[in-house]
């Protein structure tokens, strides 16, 4: 570790293999908390590169017992968090809409960290299990188009960094790579990030991790979701090519709302919002989900344009397909819980 710390302190980037070696050491019993803190701080001070992010992600995924490459054309639409917008669970709600449109979604998430309610909090309130096995996940993706992977359950080795990250009290590389560590081998992805300066770097990281197609989004107002408050900055990865553009609600026929109109609350309140959206109740929540689900469907390649993606999202809700995906997930959770007794 000493050689890598010295290199980082000289503001020199680590190669992919160097980062994998350093990260692998961090997961061993030989690494102490001081070394972990120094490593994360040095990376933060220098600025994380795509090679460094990809290297750490590969090591984390290799530690997971649920890593699988047997599933085809699966995506995730998880954001990094950290935008402090206190919005309702936009990506979680959108995931059911995307799945209802026929796209397989391996929804990766955690409990609340920077918001009032994380994806795990709201789904647990609705009756979704946080402890699906690898076999359960594969079955759900096959028959329901959506499964939930609770980050602490699928990444048990990450506990090693928990105390250090909590005591550092500053964002580190882990605040950027969370959505990249999904143990499913994803083909496509919609990734929201609160830092607009990281759009291209994250797109390059996704390419290094094998994504065929992806959208990285920084929403209006600095959100880690697409927002109806104004211009969204988006980077598209397609077969290795990276392009960037802006998207305003007017461009896709959606109204403008201030971000204060999509604030959420505790798990009970956010669960109620999620259900209202999936039942088609008009308003800022629904339109925000239509935008994000439409972007997800487009990111997957299931729609030729963002506008068509939004149209498919509307149909997913109007037909009841999105709500059915949630109901199936809850029923499956109840079934597996009763079998475990």
Tab-separated table of C-alpha atoms in Angstrom:
chain	number	residue	atom	x	y	z
A	1	UNK	CA	0.000	0.000	0.000
A	2	UNK	CA	2.866	2.410	0.798
A	3	UNK	CA	3.958	2.706	-2.849
A	4	UNK	CA	0.401	3.456	-3.974
A	5	UNK	CA	-0.172	6.044	-1.261
A	6	UNK	CA	3.067	7.787	-2.236
A	7	UNK	CA	2.027	7.793	-5.872
A	8	UNK	CA	-1.379	9.272	-5.055
A	9	UNK	CA	0.194	11.928	-2.846
A	10	UNK	CA	2.332	12.940	-5.840
A	11	UNK	CA	-0.988	13.475	-7.677
A	12	UNK	CA	-0.235	10.544	-10.005
A	13	UNK	CA	-3.060	8.313	-11.217
A	14	UNK	CA	-3.090	4.588	-10.519
A	15	UNK	CA	-3.473	2.195	-13.426
A	16	UNK	CA	-6.427	-0.203	-13.490
A	17	UNK	CA	-4.254	-3.078	-12.286
A	18	UNK	CA	-2.589	-0.970	-9.579
A	19	UNK	CA	-5.999	0.081	-8.302
A	20	UNK	CA	-7.194	-3.528	-8.270
A	21	UNK	CA	-4.121	-4.598	-6.321
A	22	UNK	CA	-4.466	-1.757	-3.800
A	23	UNK	CA	-8.216	-2.338	-3.414
A	24	UNK	CA	-7.796	-6.084	-2.971
A	25	UNK	CA	-5.298	-5.390	-0.181
A	26	UNK	CA	-7.853	-3.140	1.534
A	27	UNK	CA	-10.224	-6.101	1.851
A	28	UNK	CA	-7.639	-8.251	3.631
A	29	UNK	CA	-7.094	-8.447	7.384
A	30	UNK	CA	-3.609	-7.017	6.887
A	31	UNK	CA	-4.960	-3.553	6.029
A	32	UNK	CA	-5.627	-1.350	9.050
A	33	UNK	CA	-8.131	1.494	9.369
A	34	UNK	CA	-5.418	4.146	9.094
A	35	UNK	CA	-4.371	2.760	5.719
A	36	UNK	CA	-7.983	2.618	4.516
A	37	UNK	CA	-8.590	6.232	5.557
A	38	UNK	CA	-5.344	7.409	3.970
A	39	UNK	CA	-6.143	5.591	0.735
A	40	UNK	CA	-9.651	7.047	0.422
A	41	UNK	CA	-8.452	10.549	1.351
A	42	UNK	CA	-5.533	10.487	-1.096
A	43	UNK	CA	-7.827	9.359	-3.917
A	44	UNK	CA	-10.305	12.111	-3.049
A	45	UNK	CA	-7.617	14.807	-2.933
A	46	UNK	CA	-6.129	13.763	-6.266
A	47	UNK	CA	-9.431	13.182	-8.031
A	48	UNK	CA	-10.721	9.744	-9.036
A	49	UNK	CA	-10.152	8.530	-12.612
A	50	UNK	CA	-12.212	6.029	-14.641
A	51	UNK	CA	-9.411	3.449	-14.268
A	52	UNK	CA	-9.406	3.856	-10.493
A	53	UNK	CA	-13.185	3.681	-10.202
A	54	UNK	CA	-13.378	0.636	-12.479
A	55	UNK	CA	-10.577	-1.109	-10.591
A	56	UNK	CA	-12.276	-0.717	-7.226
A	57	UNK	CA	-15.644	-1.775	-8.666
A	58	UNK	CA	-14.175	-4.964	-10.129
A	59	UNK	CA	-12.701	-5.918	-6.759
A	60	UNK	CA	-15.966	-5.187	-4.907
A	61	UNK	CA	-18.008	-7.212	-7.394
A	62	UNK	CA	-15.580	-10.104	-7.131
A	63	UNK	CA	-16.189	-10.131	-3.369
A	64	UNK	CA	-19.965	-10.578	-3.830
A	65	UNK	CA	-21.473	-14.051	-3.658
A	66	UNK	CA	-24.234	-12.883	-6.011
A	67	UNK	CA	-22.112	-11.880	-9.003
A	68	UNK	CA	-23.572	-13.491	-12.105
A	69	UNK	CA	-23.121	-13.248	-15.848
A	70	UNK	CA	-25.858	-15.643	-16.923
A	71	UNK	CA	-28.572	-13.024	-17.468
A	72	UNK	CA	-28.899	-11.131	-20.742
A	73	UNK	CA	-29.916	-7.518	-21.426
A	74	UNK	CA	-30.347	-6.415	-17.804
A	75	UNK	CA	-30.075	-2.791	-16.662
A	76	UNK	CA	-30.053	-0.735	-13.473
A	77	UNK	CA	-31.240	2.823	-12.912
A	78	UNK	CA	-29.639	3.595	-9.551
A	79	UNK	CA	-28.271	7.065	-8.729
A	80	UNK	CA	-25.269	7.971	-6.595
A	81	UNK	CA	-27.285	9.905	-4.028
A	82	UNK	CA	-25.676	12.887	-2.352
A	83	UNK	CA	-27.701	15.640	-4.030
A	84	UNK	CA	-29.448	16.628	-0.762
A	85	UNK	CA	-32.669	17.359	-2.675
A	86	UNK	CA	-34.768	15.207	-0.298
A	87	UNK	CA	-36.852	14.072	-3.270
A	88	UNK	CA	-39.160	11.070	-3.204
A	89	UNK	CA	-37.773	7.751	-4.445
A	90	UNK	CA	-37.680	8.629	-8.134
A	91	UNK	CA	-35.404	5.884	-9.466
A	92	UNK	CA	-37.137	3.179	-7.402
A	93	UNK	CA	-40.550	4.193	-8.706
A	94	UNK	CA	-39.173	4.508	-12.239
A	95	UNK	CA	-37.685	1.008	-12.030
A	96	UNK	CA	-41.171	-0.557	-11.868
A	97	UNK	CA	-42.280	1.543	-14.835
A	98	UNK	CA	-39.239	0.475	-16.859
A	99	UNK	CA	-39.876	-3.162	-15.934
A	100	UNK	CA	-43.537	-2.787	-16.875
A	101	UNK	CA	-42.369	-1.682	-20.315
A	102	UNK	CA	-40.599	-5.013	-20.769
A	103	UNK	CA	-37.038	-4.139	-19.720
A	104	UNK	CA	-35.272	-6.280	-17.093
A	105	UNK	CA	-34.156	-4.155	-14.128
A	106	UNK	CA	-31.776	-5.387	-11.423
A	107	UNK	CA	-32.503	-2.558	-8.970
A	108	UNK	CA	-29.526	-2.049	-6.698
A	109	UNK	CA	-30.016	0.105	-3.615
A	110	UNK	CA	-29.504	0.870	0.050
A	111	UNK	CA	-31.109	2.506	3.040
A	112	UNK	CA	-31.160	6.259	3.437
A	113	UNK	CA	-27.750	7.909	3.545
A	114	UNK	CA	-28.188	11.515	2.364
A	115	UNK	CA	-31.963	11.552	1.776
A	116	UNK	CA	-34.834	10.946	4.182
A	117	UNK	CA	-35.719	7.576	2.661
A	118	UNK	CA	-33.573	5.193	0.613
A	119	UNK	CA	-34.824	2.624	-1.879
A	120	UNK	CA	-34.508	-0.165	0.689
A	121	UNK	CA	-36.522	1.808	3.239
A	122	UNK	CA	-39.476	2.422	0.948
A	123	UNK	CA	-39.487	-1.077	-0.566
A	124	UNK	CA	-39.286	-2.694	2.863
A	125	UNK	CA	-42.284	-0.597	3.933
A	126	UNK	CA	-44.177	-1.909	0.902
A	127	UNK	CA	-43.349	-5.506	1.839
A	128	UNK	CA	-40.382	-6.255	-0.425
A	129	UNK	CA	-37.671	-8.552	0.954
A	130	UNK	CA	-34.132	-7.215	1.402
A	131	UNK	CA	-32.554	-10.672	1.416
A	132	UNK	CA	-33.232	-12.285	-1.951
A	133	UNK	CA	-30.791	-15.061	-2.841
A	134	UNK	CA	-28.940	-15.176	-6.140
A	135	UNK	CA	-31.450	-17.790	-7.347
A	136	UNK	CA	-34.374	-15.592	-6.279
A	137	UNK	CA	-32.950	-12.631	-8.189
A	138	UNK	CA	-32.514	-14.671	-11.356
A	139	UNK	CA	-36.048	-16.075	-11.063
A	140	UNK	CA	-37.561	-12.632	-10.495
A	141	UNK	CA	-35.737	-11.093	-13.441
A	142	UNK	CA	-36.918	-13.951	-15.635
A	143	UNK	CA	-40.603	-13.886	-14.635
A	144	UNK	CA	-41.141	-10.349	-13.311
A	145	UNK	CA	-38.561	-8.181	-15.141
A	146	UNK	CA	-37.444	-6.661	-11.821
A	147	UNK	CA	-35.623	-7.736	-8.675
A	148	UNK	CA	-34.179	-5.759	-5.779
A	149	UNK	CA	-30.575	-6.214	-4.622
A	150	UNK	CA	-30.000	-4.702	-1.180
A	151	UNK	CA	-26.401	-3.465	-1.188
A	152	UNK	CA	-25.377	-4.617	2.341
A	153	UNK	CA	-26.843	-8.067	1.616
A	154	UNK	CA	-24.984	-8.572	-1.672
A	155	UNK	CA	-21.775	-6.799	-0.569
A	156	UNK	CA	-21.102	-8.102	2.923
A	157	UNK	CA	-17.358	-7.432	2.593
A	158	UNK	CA	-18.074	-3.682	2.394
A	159	UNK	CA	-18.569	-3.619	6.179
A	160	UNK	CA	-14.807	-3.303	6.364
A	161	UNK	CA	-15.015	0.285	5.103
A	162	UNK	CA	-18.122	1.291	7.068
A	163	UNK	CA	-16.478	2.703	10.198
A	164	UNK	CA	-13.768	4.541	8.259
A	165	UNK	CA	-16.247	6.178	5.870
A	166	UNK	CA	-18.476	7.218	8.751
A	167	UNK	CA	-15.605	8.755	10.703
A	168	UNK	CA	-14.113	10.564	7.681
A	169	UNK	CA	-17.420	12.415	7.192
A	170	UNK	CA	-16.495	13.536	3.663
A	171	UNK	CA	-17.591	12.078	0.306
A	172	UNK	CA	-15.140	9.526	-1.083
A	173	UNK	CA	-14.869	7.347	-4.179
A	174	UNK	CA	-17.607	5.173	-2.660
A	175	UNK	CA	-20.088	8.049	-3.078
A	176	UNK	CA	-19.539	7.790	-6.840
A	177	UNK	CA	-19.286	4.063	-7.496
A	178	UNK	CA	-22.217	2.656	-5.508
A	179	UNK	CA	-24.461	2.199	-8.573
A	180	UNK	CA	-21.576	0.601	-10.494
A	181	UNK	CA	-21.108	-2.265	-8.026
A	182	UNK	CA	-24.308	-4.125	-8.958
A	183	UNK	CA	-23.292	-7.817	-8.887
A	184	UNK	CA	-25.364	-8.544	-12.008
A	185	UNK	CA	-23.395	-8.178	-15.250
A	186	UNK	CA	-25.378	-5.290	-16.674
A	187	UNK	CA	-25.545	-4.572	-20.391
A	188	UNK	CA	-27.087	-1.106	-20.041
A	189	UNK	CA	-27.552	1.488	-17.311
A	190	UNK	CA	-29.136	4.802	-16.367
A	191	UNK	CA	-26.863	6.440	-13.816
A	192	UNK	CA	-27.689	9.656	-11.991
A	193	UNK	CA	-24.906	11.685	-10.372
A	194	UNK	CA	-24.990	14.856	-8.268
A	195	UNK	CA	-21.662	16.079	-9.721
A	196	UNK	CA	-21.867	17.497	-13.238
A	197	UNK	CA	-18.075	17.366	-13.567
A	198	UNK	CA	-18.154	13.555	-13.370
A	199	UNK	CA	-20.484	12.807	-16.298
A	200	UNK	CA	-17.868	11.825	-18.864
A	201	UNK	CA	-15.591	10.130	-16.318
A	202	UNK	CA	-18.460	7.910	-15.163
A	203	UNK	CA	-19.433	7.156	-18.758
A	204	UNK	CA	-15.828	6.065	-19.415
A	205	UNK	CA	-15.934	3.948	-16.257
A	206	UNK	CA	-19.126	2.261	-17.417
A	207	UNK	CA	-17.440	1.473	-20.728
A	208	UNK	CA	-14.484	-0.099	-18.920
A	209	UNK	CA	-16.953	-2.194	-16.925
A	210	UNK	CA	-18.504	-3.559	-20.117
A	211	UNK	CA	-21.686	-1.534	-20.521
A	212	UNK	CA	-22.790	-1.529	-24.160
A	213	UNK	CA	-25.029	1.492	-23.697
A	214	UNK	CA	-25.677	3.931	-20.838
A	215	UNK	CA	-26.895	7.380	-19.931
A	216	UNK	CA	-25.256	9.390	-17.146
A	217	UNK	CA	-27.489	12.214	-15.915
A	218	UNK	CA	-26.998	15.306	-13.793
A	219	UNK	CA	-30.414	16.842	-13.289
A	220	UNK	CA	-31.404	20.493	-13.112
A	221	UNK	CA	-30.569	21.866	-9.693
A	222	UNK	CA	-27.731	19.367	-9.224
A	223	UNK	CA	-29.974	16.343	-8.744
A	224	UNK	CA	-28.794	12.754	-9.238
A	225	UNK	CA	-31.999	12.156	-11.206
A	226	UNK	CA	-33.427	13.839	-14.280
A	227	UNK	CA	-35.434	16.886	-13.186
A	228	UNK	CA	-38.300	18.894	-14.663
A	229	UNK	CA	-36.897	22.113	-13.183
A	230	UNK	CA	-34.782	23.006	-16.231
A	231	UNK	CA	-31.814	21.768	-18.240
A	232	UNK	CA	-30.539	18.260	-17.548
A	233	UNK	CA	-26.957	17.493	-18.525
A	234	UNK	CA	-26.682	14.016	-20.042
A	235	UNK	CA	-23.823	11.915	-21.390
A	236	UNK	CA	-24.579	8.971	-23.679
A	237	UNK	CA	-22.311	5.935	-23.940
A	238	UNK	CA	-23.007	3.805	-27.009
A	239	UNK	CA	-20.634	1.011	-28.039
A	240	UNK	CA	-17.651	2.933	-26.684
A	241	UNK	CA	-18.587	6.327	-28.158
A	242	UNK	CA	-19.374	9.128	-25.693
A	243	UNK	CA	-21.485	12.181	-26.522
A	244	UNK	CA	-23.077	14.836	-24.328
A	245	UNK	CA	-26.220	16.944	-24.622
A	246	UNK	CA	-28.765	18.886	-22.567
A	247	UNK	CA	-32.436	18.048	-22.214
A	248	UNK	CA	-35.186	20.437	-21.115
A	249	UNK	CA	-38.720	19.275	-20.252
A	250	UNK	CA	-40.002	21.302	-23.215
A	251	UNK	CA	-37.932	19.077	-25.523
A	252	UNK	CA	-40.056	16.045	-24.677
A	253	UNK	CA	-43.442	17.665	-24.097
A	254	UNK	CA	-43.375	17.622	-20.291
A	255	UNK	CA	-44.233	20.534	-17.955
A	256	UNK	CA	-41.740	22.404	-15.798
A	257	UNK	CA	-41.863	21.960	-12.032
A	258	UNK	CA	-39.651	23.323	-9.291
A	259	UNK	CA	-37.655	20.674	-7.448
A	260	UNK	CA	-39.416	21.602	-4.205
A	261	UNK	CA	-42.574	20.028	-5.673
A	262	UNK	CA	-41.030	16.554	-5.672
A	263	UNK	CA	-39.729	16.456	-2.124
A	264	UNK	CA	-40.529	13.299	-0.220
A	265	UNK	CA	-40.708	12.297	3.414
A	266	UNK	CA	-40.369	9.176	5.502
A	267	UNK	CA	-40.790	5.655	4.150
A	268	UNK	CA	-44.567	5.708	4.710
A	269	UNK	CA	-45.013	8.965	2.803
A	270	UNK	CA	-42.694	7.934	-0.031
A	271	UNK	CA	-44.405	4.555	-0.342
A	272	UNK	CA	-47.712	6.379	-0.752
A	273	UNK	CA	-46.202	8.594	-3.473
A	274	UNK	CA	-44.803	5.544	-5.263
A	275	UNK	CA	-48.206	3.847	-5.280
A	276	UNK	CA	-49.971	7.011	-6.485
A	277	UNK	CA	-47.543	7.266	-9.406
A	278	UNK	CA	-47.926	3.603	-10.375
A	279	UNK	CA	-51.716	4.109	-10.273
A	280	UNK	CA	-51.380	7.084	-12.633
A	281	UNK	CA	-52.256	10.015	-10.365
A	282	UNK	CA	-51.372	13.204	-12.337
A	283	UNK	CA	-48.869	15.737	-11.061
A	284	UNK	CA	-45.195	16.537	-10.578
A	285	UNK	CA	-44.379	13.083	-9.155
A	286	UNK	CA	-45.861	11.245	-12.126
A	287	UNK	CA	-44.281	13.503	-14.739
A	288	UNK	CA	-40.875	13.241	-13.067
A	289	UNK	CA	-41.115	9.452	-13.138
A	290	UNK	CA	-42.205	9.502	-16.783
A	291	UNK	CA	-39.080	11.491	-17.658
A	292	UNK	CA	-36.739	9.214	-15.704
A	293	UNK	CA	-38.396	5.983	-16.815
A	294	UNK	CA	-38.365	7.228	-20.393
A	295	UNK	CA	-34.645	7.915	-20.121
A	296	UNK	CA	-34.145	4.434	-18.681
A	297	UNK	CA	-36.031	2.748	-21.514
A	298	UNK	CA	-34.034	4.799	-24.018
A	299	UNK	CA	-30.753	4.000	-22.222
A	300	UNK	CA	-31.577	0.310	-22.553
A	301	UNK	CA	-32.165	0.719	-26.277
A	302	UNK	CA	-35.782	-0.467	-26.024
A	303	UNK	CA	-36.924	2.897	-27.444
A	304	UNK	CA	-35.363	4.738	-30.400
A	305	UNK	CA	-35.771	8.146	-28.748
A	306	UNK	CA	-36.353	9.672	-25.313
A	307	UNK	CA	-39.832	10.793	-26.395
A	308	UNK	CA	-40.725	7.245	-27.397
A	309	UNK	CA	-39.286	6.025	-24.099
A	310	UNK	CA	-41.648	8.387	-22.272
A	311	UNK	CA	-44.569	7.102	-24.351
A	312	UNK	CA	-43.677	3.531	-23.379
A	313	UNK	CA	-43.449	4.628	-19.732
A	314	UNK	CA	-46.962	6.095	-19.957
A	315	UNK	CA	-48.274	2.845	-21.398
A	316	UNK	CA	-46.551	0.861	-18.657
A	317	UNK	CA	-48.474	2.836	-16.036
A	318	UNK	CA	-51.778	3.161	-17.903
A	319	UNK	CA	-51.932	-0.581	-18.603
A	320	UNK	CA	-51.268	-1.468	-14.973
A	321	UNK	CA	-48.088	-3.348	-15.905
A	322	UNK	CA	-45.851	-1.188	-13.660
A	323	UNK	CA	-48.064	-1.754	-10.614
A	324	UNK	CA	-48.200	-5.495	-11.369
A	325	UNK	CA	-44.402	-5.671	-11.215
A	326	UNK	CA	-44.498	-4.280	-7.663
A	327	UNK	CA	-47.351	-6.560	-6.625
A	328	UNK	CA	-45.488	-9.615	-7.935
A	329	UNK	CA	-42.331	-8.586	-6.050
A	330	UNK	CA	-44.294	-8.248	-2.796
A	331	UNK	CA	-46.074	-11.592	-3.332
A	332	UNK	CA	-42.763	-13.302	-4.070
A	333	UNK	CA	-41.279	-11.750	-0.909
A	334	UNK	CA	-44.154	-13.096	1.190
A	335	UNK	CA	-43.809	-16.531	-0.370
A	336	UNK	CA	-40.064	-16.797	0.230
A	337	UNK	CA	-40.484	-15.526	3.803
A	338	UNK	CA	-43.104	-18.187	4.605
A	339	UNK	CA	-40.924	-20.914	3.065
A	340	UNK	CA	-38.040	-19.889	5.315
A	341	UNK	CA	-40.100	-20.405	8.495
